[in-house]
PDB file of C-alpha atoms in Angstrom:
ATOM      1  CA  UNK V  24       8.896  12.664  36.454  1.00  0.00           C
ATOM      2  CA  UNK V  25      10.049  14.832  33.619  1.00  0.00           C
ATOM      3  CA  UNK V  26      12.398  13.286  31.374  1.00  0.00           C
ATOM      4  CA  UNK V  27      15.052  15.225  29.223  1.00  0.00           C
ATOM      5  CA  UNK V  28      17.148  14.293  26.323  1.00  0.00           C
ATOM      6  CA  UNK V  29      20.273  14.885  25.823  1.00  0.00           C
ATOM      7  CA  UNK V  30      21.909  16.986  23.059  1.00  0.00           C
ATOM      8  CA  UNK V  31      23.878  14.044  21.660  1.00  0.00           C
ATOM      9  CA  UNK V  32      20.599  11.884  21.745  1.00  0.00           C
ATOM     10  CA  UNK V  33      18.729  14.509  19.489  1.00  0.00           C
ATOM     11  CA  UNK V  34      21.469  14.651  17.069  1.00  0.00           C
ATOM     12  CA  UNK V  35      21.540  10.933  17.171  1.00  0.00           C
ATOM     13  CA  UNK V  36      17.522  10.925  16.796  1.00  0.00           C
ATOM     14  CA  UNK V  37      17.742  13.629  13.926  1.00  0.00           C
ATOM     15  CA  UNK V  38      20.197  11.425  11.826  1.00  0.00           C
ATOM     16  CA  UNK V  39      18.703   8.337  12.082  1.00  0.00           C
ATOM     17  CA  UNK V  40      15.413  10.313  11.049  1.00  0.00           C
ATOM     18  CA  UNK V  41      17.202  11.671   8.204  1.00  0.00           C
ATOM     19  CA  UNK V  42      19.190   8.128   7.120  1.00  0.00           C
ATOM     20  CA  UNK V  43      15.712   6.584   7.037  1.00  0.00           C
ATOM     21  CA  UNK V  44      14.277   8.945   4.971  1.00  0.00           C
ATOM     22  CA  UNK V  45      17.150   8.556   2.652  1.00  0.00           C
ATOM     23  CA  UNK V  46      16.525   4.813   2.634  1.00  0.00           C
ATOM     24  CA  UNK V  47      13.004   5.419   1.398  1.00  0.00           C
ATOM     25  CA  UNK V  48      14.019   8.079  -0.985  1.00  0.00           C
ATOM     26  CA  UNK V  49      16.606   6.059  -2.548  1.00  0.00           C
ATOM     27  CA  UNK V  50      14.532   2.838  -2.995  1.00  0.00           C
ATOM     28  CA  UNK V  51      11.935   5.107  -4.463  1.00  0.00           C
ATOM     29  CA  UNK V  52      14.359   6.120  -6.649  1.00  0.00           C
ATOM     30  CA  UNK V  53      15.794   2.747  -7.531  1.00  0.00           C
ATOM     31  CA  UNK V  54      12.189   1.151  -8.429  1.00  0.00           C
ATOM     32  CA  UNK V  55      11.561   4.873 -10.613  1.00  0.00           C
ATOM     33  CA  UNK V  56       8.912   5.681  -8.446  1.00  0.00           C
ATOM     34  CA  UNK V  57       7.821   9.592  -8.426  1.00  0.00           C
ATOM     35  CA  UNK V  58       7.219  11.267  -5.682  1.00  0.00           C
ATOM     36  CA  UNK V  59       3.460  11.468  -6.627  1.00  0.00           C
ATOM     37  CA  UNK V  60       3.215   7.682  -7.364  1.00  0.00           C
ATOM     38  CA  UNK V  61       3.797   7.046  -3.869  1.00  0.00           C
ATOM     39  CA  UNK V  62       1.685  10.299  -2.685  1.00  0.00           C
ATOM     40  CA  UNK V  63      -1.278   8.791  -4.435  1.00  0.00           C
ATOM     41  CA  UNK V  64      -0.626   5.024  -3.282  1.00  0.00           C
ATOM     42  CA  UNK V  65      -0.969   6.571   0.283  1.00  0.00           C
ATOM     43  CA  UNK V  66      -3.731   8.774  -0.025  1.00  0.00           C
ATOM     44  CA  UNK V  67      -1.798  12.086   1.544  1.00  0.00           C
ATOM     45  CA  UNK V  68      -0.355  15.045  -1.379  1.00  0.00           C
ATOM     46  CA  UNK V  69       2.674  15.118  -2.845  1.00  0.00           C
ATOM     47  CA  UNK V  70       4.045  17.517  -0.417  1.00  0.00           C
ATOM     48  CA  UNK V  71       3.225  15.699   2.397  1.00  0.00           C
ATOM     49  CA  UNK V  72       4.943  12.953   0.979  1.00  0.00           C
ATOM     50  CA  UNK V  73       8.261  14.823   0.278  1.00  0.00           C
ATOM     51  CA  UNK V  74       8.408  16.268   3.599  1.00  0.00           C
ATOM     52  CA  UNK V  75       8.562  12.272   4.600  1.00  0.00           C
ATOM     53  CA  UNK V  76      11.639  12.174   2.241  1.00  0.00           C
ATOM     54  CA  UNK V  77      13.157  15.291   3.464  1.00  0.00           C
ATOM     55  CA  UNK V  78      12.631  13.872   6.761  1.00  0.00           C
ATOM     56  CA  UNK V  79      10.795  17.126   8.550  1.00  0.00           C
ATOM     57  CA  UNK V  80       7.275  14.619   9.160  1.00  0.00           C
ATOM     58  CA  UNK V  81       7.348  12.063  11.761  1.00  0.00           C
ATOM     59  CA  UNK V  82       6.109   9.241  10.745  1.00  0.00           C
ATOM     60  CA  UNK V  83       4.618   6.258  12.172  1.00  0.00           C
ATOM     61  CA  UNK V  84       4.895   3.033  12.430  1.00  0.00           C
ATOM     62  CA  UNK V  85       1.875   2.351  10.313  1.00  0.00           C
ATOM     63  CA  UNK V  86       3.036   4.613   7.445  1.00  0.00           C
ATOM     64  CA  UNK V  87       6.474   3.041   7.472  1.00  0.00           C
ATOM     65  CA  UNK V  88       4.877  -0.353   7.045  1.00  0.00           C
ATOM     66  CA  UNK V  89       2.539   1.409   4.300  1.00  0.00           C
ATOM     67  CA  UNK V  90       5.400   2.739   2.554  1.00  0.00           C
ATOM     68  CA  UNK V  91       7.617  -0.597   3.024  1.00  0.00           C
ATOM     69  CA  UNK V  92       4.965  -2.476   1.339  1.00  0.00           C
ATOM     70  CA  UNK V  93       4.384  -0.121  -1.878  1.00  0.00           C
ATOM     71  CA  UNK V  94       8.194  -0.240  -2.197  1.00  0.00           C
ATOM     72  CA  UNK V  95       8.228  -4.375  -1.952  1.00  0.00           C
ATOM     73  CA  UNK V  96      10.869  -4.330   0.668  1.00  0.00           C
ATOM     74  CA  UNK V  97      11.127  -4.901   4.111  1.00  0.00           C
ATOM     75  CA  UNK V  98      10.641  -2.465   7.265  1.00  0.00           C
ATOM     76  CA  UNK V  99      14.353  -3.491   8.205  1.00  0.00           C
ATOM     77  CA  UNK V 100      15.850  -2.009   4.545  1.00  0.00           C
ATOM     78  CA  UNK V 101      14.239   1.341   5.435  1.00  0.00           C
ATOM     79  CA  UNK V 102      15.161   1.557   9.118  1.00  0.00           C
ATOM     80  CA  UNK V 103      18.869   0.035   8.856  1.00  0.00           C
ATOM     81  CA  UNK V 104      20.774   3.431   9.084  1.00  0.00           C
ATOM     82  CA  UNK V 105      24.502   1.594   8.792  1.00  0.00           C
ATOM     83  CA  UNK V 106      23.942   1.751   5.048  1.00  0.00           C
ATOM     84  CA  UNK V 107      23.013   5.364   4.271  1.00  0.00           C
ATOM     85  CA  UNK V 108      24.939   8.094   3.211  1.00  0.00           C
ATOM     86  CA  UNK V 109      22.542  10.448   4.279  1.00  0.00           C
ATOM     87  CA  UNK V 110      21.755  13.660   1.350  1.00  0.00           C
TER      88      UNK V 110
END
């Protein structure tokens, strides 16, 4: 069985992709932690790491946790997507 997703769904998926990489962008931001900072605490470049801002990597669960804990805040204050204005 083949399963499809809708075009609303993807938009849906691609925004709340988007409004969680905001979240961790903007806590980054409020703690003034660089983008290399946070490259370095996770072992991957500082591109890599900006593509997880600009929200074109996937990531996973693991390196949300990872990032939730270098940031001192919870998993929920990166994932709650009510809160964002998105960039």
């Amino acid at each position: 069985m083949i399963l499809t997703i809708s075009k609303g769904m993807k938009e849906m998926l691609n925004f709340k992709i988007k409004a969680i990489a905001a979240n961790i962008r903007n806590t980054r931001e409020q703690l003034n932690y660089t983008q290399e900072y946070l490259a370095a605490k996770l072992h991957i470049s500082q591109n890599a790491y900006s593509k997880i801002e600009l929200g074109y990597t996937k990531i996973t669960v693991e390196r949300l946790f990872q990032i939730a804990a270098i940031l001192e805040v919870d998993v929920h204050d990166l994932i709650n997507t009510e809160k964002v204005v998105a960039a």
